[in-house]
Short mmCIF file of C-alpha atoms in Angstrom, two decimals:
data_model
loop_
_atom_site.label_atom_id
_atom_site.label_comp_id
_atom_site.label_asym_id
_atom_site.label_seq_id
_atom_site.Cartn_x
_atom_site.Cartn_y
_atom_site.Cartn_z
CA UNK A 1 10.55 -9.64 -44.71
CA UNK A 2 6.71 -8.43 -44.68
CA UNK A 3 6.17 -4.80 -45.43
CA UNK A 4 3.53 -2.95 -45.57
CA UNK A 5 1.88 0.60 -45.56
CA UNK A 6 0.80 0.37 -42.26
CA UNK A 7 3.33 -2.45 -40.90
CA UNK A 8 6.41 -3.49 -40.81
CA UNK A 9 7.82 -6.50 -39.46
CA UNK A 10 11.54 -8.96 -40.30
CA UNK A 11 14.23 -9.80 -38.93
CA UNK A 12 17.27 -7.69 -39.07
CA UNK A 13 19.32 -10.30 -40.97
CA UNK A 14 17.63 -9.42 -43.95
CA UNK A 15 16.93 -5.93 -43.15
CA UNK A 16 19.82 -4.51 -41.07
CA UNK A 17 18.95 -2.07 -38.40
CA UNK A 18 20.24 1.15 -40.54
CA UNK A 19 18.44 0.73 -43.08
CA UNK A 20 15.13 -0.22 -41.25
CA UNK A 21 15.44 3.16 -39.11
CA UNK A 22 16.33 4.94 -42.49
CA UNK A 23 12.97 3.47 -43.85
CA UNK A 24 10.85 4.85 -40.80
CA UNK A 25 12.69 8.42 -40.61
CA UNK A 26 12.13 8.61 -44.38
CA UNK A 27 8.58 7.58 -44.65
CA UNK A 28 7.82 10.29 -41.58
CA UNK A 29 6.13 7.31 -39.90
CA UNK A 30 5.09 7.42 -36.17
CA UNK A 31 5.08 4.51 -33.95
CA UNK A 32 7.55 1.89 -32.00
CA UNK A 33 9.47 -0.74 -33.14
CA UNK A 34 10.13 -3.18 -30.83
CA UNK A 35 12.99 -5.43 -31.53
CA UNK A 36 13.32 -8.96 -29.86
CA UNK A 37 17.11 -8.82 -28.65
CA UNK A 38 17.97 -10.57 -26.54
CA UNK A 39 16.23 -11.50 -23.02
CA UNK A 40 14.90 -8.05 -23.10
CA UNK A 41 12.92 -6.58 -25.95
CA UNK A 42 14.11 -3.08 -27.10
CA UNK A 43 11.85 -0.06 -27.68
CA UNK A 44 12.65 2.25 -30.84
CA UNK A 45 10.08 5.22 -30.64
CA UNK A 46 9.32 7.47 -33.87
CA UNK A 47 7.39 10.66 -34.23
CA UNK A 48 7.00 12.11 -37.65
CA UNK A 49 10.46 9.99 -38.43
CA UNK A 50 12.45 11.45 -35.58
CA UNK A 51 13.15 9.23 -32.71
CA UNK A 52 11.55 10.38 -29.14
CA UNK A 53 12.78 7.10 -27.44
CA UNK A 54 15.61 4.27 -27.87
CA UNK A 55 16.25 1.88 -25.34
CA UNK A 56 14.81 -0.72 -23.09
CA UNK A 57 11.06 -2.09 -23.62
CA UNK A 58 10.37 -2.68 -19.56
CA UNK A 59 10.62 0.41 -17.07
CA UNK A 60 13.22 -1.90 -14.78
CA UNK A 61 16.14 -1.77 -17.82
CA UNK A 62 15.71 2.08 -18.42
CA UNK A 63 15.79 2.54 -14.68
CA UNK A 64 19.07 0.02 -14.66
CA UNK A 65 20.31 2.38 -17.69
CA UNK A 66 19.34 5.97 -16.23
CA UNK A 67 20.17 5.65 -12.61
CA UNK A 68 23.46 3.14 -13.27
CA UNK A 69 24.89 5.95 -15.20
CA UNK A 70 23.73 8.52 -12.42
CA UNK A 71 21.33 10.74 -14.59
CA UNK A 72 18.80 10.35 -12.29
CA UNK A 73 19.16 9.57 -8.77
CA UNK A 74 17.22 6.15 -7.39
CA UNK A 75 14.62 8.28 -4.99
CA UNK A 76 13.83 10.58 -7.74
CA UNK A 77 13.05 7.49 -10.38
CA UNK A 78 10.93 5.92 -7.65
CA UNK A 79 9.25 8.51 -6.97
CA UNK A 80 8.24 9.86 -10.76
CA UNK A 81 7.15 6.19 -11.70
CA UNK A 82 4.92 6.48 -8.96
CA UNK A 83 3.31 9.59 -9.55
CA UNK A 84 3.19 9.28 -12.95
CA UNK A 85 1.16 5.11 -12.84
CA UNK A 86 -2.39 5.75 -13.09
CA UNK A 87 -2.56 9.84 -13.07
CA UNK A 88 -2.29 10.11 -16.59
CA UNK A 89 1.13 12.05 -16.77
CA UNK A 90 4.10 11.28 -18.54
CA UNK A 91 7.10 9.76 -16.67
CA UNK A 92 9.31 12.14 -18.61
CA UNK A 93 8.03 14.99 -16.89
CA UNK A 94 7.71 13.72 -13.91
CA UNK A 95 11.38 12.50 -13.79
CA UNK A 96 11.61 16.53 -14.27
CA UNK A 97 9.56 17.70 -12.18
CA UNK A 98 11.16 18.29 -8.86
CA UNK A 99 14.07 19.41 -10.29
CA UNK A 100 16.32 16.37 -9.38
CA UNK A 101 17.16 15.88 -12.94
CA UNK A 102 17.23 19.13 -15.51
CA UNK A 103 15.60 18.51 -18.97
CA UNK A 104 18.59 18.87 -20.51
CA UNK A 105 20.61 16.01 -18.31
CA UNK A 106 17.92 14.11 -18.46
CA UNK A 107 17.99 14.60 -22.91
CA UNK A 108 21.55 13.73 -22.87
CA UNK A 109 21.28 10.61 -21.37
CA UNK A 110 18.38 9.27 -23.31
CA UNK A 111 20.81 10.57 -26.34
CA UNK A 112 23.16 8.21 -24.82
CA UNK A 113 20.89 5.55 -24.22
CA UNK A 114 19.66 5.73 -28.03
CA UNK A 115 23.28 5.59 -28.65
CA UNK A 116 24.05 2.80 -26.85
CA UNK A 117 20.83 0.64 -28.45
CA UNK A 118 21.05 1.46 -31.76
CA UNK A 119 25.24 -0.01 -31.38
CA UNK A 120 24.01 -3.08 -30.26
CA UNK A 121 21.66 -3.34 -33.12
CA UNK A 122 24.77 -2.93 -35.73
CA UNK A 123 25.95 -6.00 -34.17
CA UNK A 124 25.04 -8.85 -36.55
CA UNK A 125 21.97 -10.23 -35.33
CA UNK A 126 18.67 -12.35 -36.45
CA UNK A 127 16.98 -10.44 -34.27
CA UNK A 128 12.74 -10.20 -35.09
CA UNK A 129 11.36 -6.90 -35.58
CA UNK A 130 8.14 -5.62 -35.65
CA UNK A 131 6.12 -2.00 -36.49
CA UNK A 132 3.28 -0.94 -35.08
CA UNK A 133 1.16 2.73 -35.58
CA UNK A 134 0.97 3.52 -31.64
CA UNK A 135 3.74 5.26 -29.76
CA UNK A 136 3.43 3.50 -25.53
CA UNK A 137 6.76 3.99 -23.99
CA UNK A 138 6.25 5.98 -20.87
CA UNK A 139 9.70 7.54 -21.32
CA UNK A 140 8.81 8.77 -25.34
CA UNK A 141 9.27 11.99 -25.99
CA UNK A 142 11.85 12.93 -23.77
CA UNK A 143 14.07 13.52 -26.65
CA UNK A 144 13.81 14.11 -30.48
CA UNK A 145 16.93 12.21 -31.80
CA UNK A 146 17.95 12.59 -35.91
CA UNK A 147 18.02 8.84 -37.34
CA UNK A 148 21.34 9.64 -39.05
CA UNK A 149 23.19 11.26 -35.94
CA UNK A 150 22.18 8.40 -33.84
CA UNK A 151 23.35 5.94 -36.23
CA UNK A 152 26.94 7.80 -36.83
CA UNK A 153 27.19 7.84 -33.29
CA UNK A 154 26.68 4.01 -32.78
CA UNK A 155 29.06 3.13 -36.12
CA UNK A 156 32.03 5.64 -34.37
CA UNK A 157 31.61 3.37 -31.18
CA UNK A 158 31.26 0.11 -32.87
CA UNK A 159 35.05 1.24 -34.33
CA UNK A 160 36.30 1.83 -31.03
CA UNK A 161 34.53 -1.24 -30.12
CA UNK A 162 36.57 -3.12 -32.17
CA UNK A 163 39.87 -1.77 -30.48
CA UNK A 164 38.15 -2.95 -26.99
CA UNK A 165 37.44 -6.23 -28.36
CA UNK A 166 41.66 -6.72 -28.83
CA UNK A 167 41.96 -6.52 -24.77
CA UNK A 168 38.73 -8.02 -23.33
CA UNK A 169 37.92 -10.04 -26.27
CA UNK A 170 34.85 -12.24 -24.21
CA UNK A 171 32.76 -10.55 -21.47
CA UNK A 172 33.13 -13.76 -19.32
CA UNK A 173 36.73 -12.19 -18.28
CA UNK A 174 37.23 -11.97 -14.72
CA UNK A 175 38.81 -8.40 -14.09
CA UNK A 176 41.05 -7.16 -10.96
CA UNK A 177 42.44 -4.42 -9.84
CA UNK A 178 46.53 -4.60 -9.96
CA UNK A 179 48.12 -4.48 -6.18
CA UNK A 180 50.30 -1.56 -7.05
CA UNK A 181 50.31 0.99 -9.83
CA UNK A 182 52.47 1.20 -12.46
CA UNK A 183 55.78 3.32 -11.76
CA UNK A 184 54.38 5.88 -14.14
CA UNK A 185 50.88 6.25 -12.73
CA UNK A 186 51.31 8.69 -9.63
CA UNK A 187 47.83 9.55 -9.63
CA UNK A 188 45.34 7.86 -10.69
CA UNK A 189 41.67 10.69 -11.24
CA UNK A 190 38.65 8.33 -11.49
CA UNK A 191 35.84 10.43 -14.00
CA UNK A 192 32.31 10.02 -11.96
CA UNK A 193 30.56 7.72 -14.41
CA UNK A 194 33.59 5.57 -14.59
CA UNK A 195 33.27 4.73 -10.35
CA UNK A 196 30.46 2.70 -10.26
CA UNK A 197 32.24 0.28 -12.98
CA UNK A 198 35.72 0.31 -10.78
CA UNK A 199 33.97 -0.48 -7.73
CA UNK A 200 32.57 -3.54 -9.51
CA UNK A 201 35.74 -4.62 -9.86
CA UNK A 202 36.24 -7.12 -7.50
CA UNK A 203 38.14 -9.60 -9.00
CA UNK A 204 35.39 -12.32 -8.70
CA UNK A 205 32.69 -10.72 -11.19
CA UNK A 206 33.98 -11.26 -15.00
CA UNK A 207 32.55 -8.37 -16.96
CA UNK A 208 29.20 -9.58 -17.73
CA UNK A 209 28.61 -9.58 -14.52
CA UNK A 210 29.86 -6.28 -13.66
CA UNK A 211 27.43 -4.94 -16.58
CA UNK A 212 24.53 -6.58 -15.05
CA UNK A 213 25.68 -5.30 -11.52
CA UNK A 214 25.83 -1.89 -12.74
CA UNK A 215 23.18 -1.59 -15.26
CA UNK A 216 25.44 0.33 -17.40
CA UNK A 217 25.64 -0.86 -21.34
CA UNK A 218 27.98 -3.37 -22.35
CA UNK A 219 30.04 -0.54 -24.26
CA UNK A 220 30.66 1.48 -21.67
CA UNK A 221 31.30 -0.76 -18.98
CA UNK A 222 34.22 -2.21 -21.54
CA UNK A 223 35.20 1.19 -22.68
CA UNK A 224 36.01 1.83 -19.00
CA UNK A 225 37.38 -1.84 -18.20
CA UNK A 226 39.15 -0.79 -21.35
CA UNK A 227 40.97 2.49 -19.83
CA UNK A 228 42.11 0.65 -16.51
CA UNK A 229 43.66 -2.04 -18.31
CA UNK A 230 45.50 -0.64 -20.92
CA UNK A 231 46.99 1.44 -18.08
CA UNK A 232 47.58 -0.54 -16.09
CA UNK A 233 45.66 -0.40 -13.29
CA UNK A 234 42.93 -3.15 -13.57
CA UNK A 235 44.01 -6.59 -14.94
CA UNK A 236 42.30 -9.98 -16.40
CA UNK A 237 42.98 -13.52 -16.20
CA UNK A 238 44.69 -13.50 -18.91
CA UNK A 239 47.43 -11.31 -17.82
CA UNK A 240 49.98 -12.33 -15.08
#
């Protein structure tokens, strides 16, 4: 690893992702770190050490993120990325603006996005890294996110990820829904963000595919996969 006063740049096998966002947040540093994961680069914002932004690099994966998970509705999105190109204005305020998303829906699911990115990133990984002084991301600033909450967070869910992993232990699982439910299941309530995961479930799509379908993180579409299964009511191939 090559550090510097006013860079930064590794690999986070020898500089795990904790302890690089430990070393921005402590040094008050402002700027993004963009880490290579992936097909997709990922975006970590800082100002004065606090994260503003965690998530995708490209617009198209935060809108896949955002509007998968329902904070903000398609028309809306379209609409603020194309007032906001050109005009000088952020997108974060524009996604506020006519009032189709609140501030604070729209914080909490940036939280969750950070959330969500920063798990990943505990994941062992070689992935490159690199610091730079200069803070892009249109959607920056739409949150100011303590390093060592968001990094709890993601460790409590890499835990429970663990407990996923004994049920769908590969993502290339092809997942159906059971013809009848269970003798103890006589009603079934479906939570809103967990709908557009069961009606992905098709029996053809293996759950890589349904996270790519849905644009929701890999966590969450497992932590719901997850729920059906263990009760019953959505099944893999490897279960008769």
């Amino acid at each position: 690893m090559v550090a510097a006063t006013a860079s930064l740049a590794g690999s986070l096998d020898d500089f795990p992702a904790p302890a690089l966002f430990r070393l921005v947040a402590r040094s008050r540093r402002t700027g993004t770190l963009t880490i290579q994961s992936g097909p997709h680069d990922l975006a970590i914002c800082f100002a004065d050490g606090v994260v503003t932004y965690a998530g995708p690099a490209e617009l198209p994966g935060v809108r896949a993120a955002l509007v998968g998970a329902g904070v903000v509705p398609p028309p809306s999105w379209e609409r603020a990325e194309r007032d906001s190109t050109g005009a000088g204005a952020r997108l974060v305020d524009q996604l506020t603006q006519d009032r189709a998303v609140t501030p604070e829906v729209l914080h909490d699911g940036l939280y969750e996005l950070a959330v969500n990115t920063v798990f990943e990133l505990l994941l062992p990984s070689r992935a490159p890294f690199r610091f730079e002084a200069a803070v892009t991301h249109r959607l920056a600033g739409g949150g100011a996110f303590d390093v060592e909450a968001v990094v709890a967070d993601a460790a409590a869910r890499l835990q429970a990820w663990r407990m996923i992993a004994d049920v769908i232990p590969t993502t290339s699982l092809v997942v159906r829904l059971v013809p009848q439910l269970p003798v103890d299941e006589a009603r079934v309530v479906i939570e809103r963000e967990e709908w557009p995961v069961l009606a992905a479930v098709d029996g053809v799509r293996d759950v890589a595919a349904i996270v790519t379908h849905t644009g929701l993180s890999a966590f969450g579409v497992c932590g719901v996969l997850h729920r059906l299964i263990t009760r019953g009511i959505a099944a893999t191939d490897l279960q008769p």
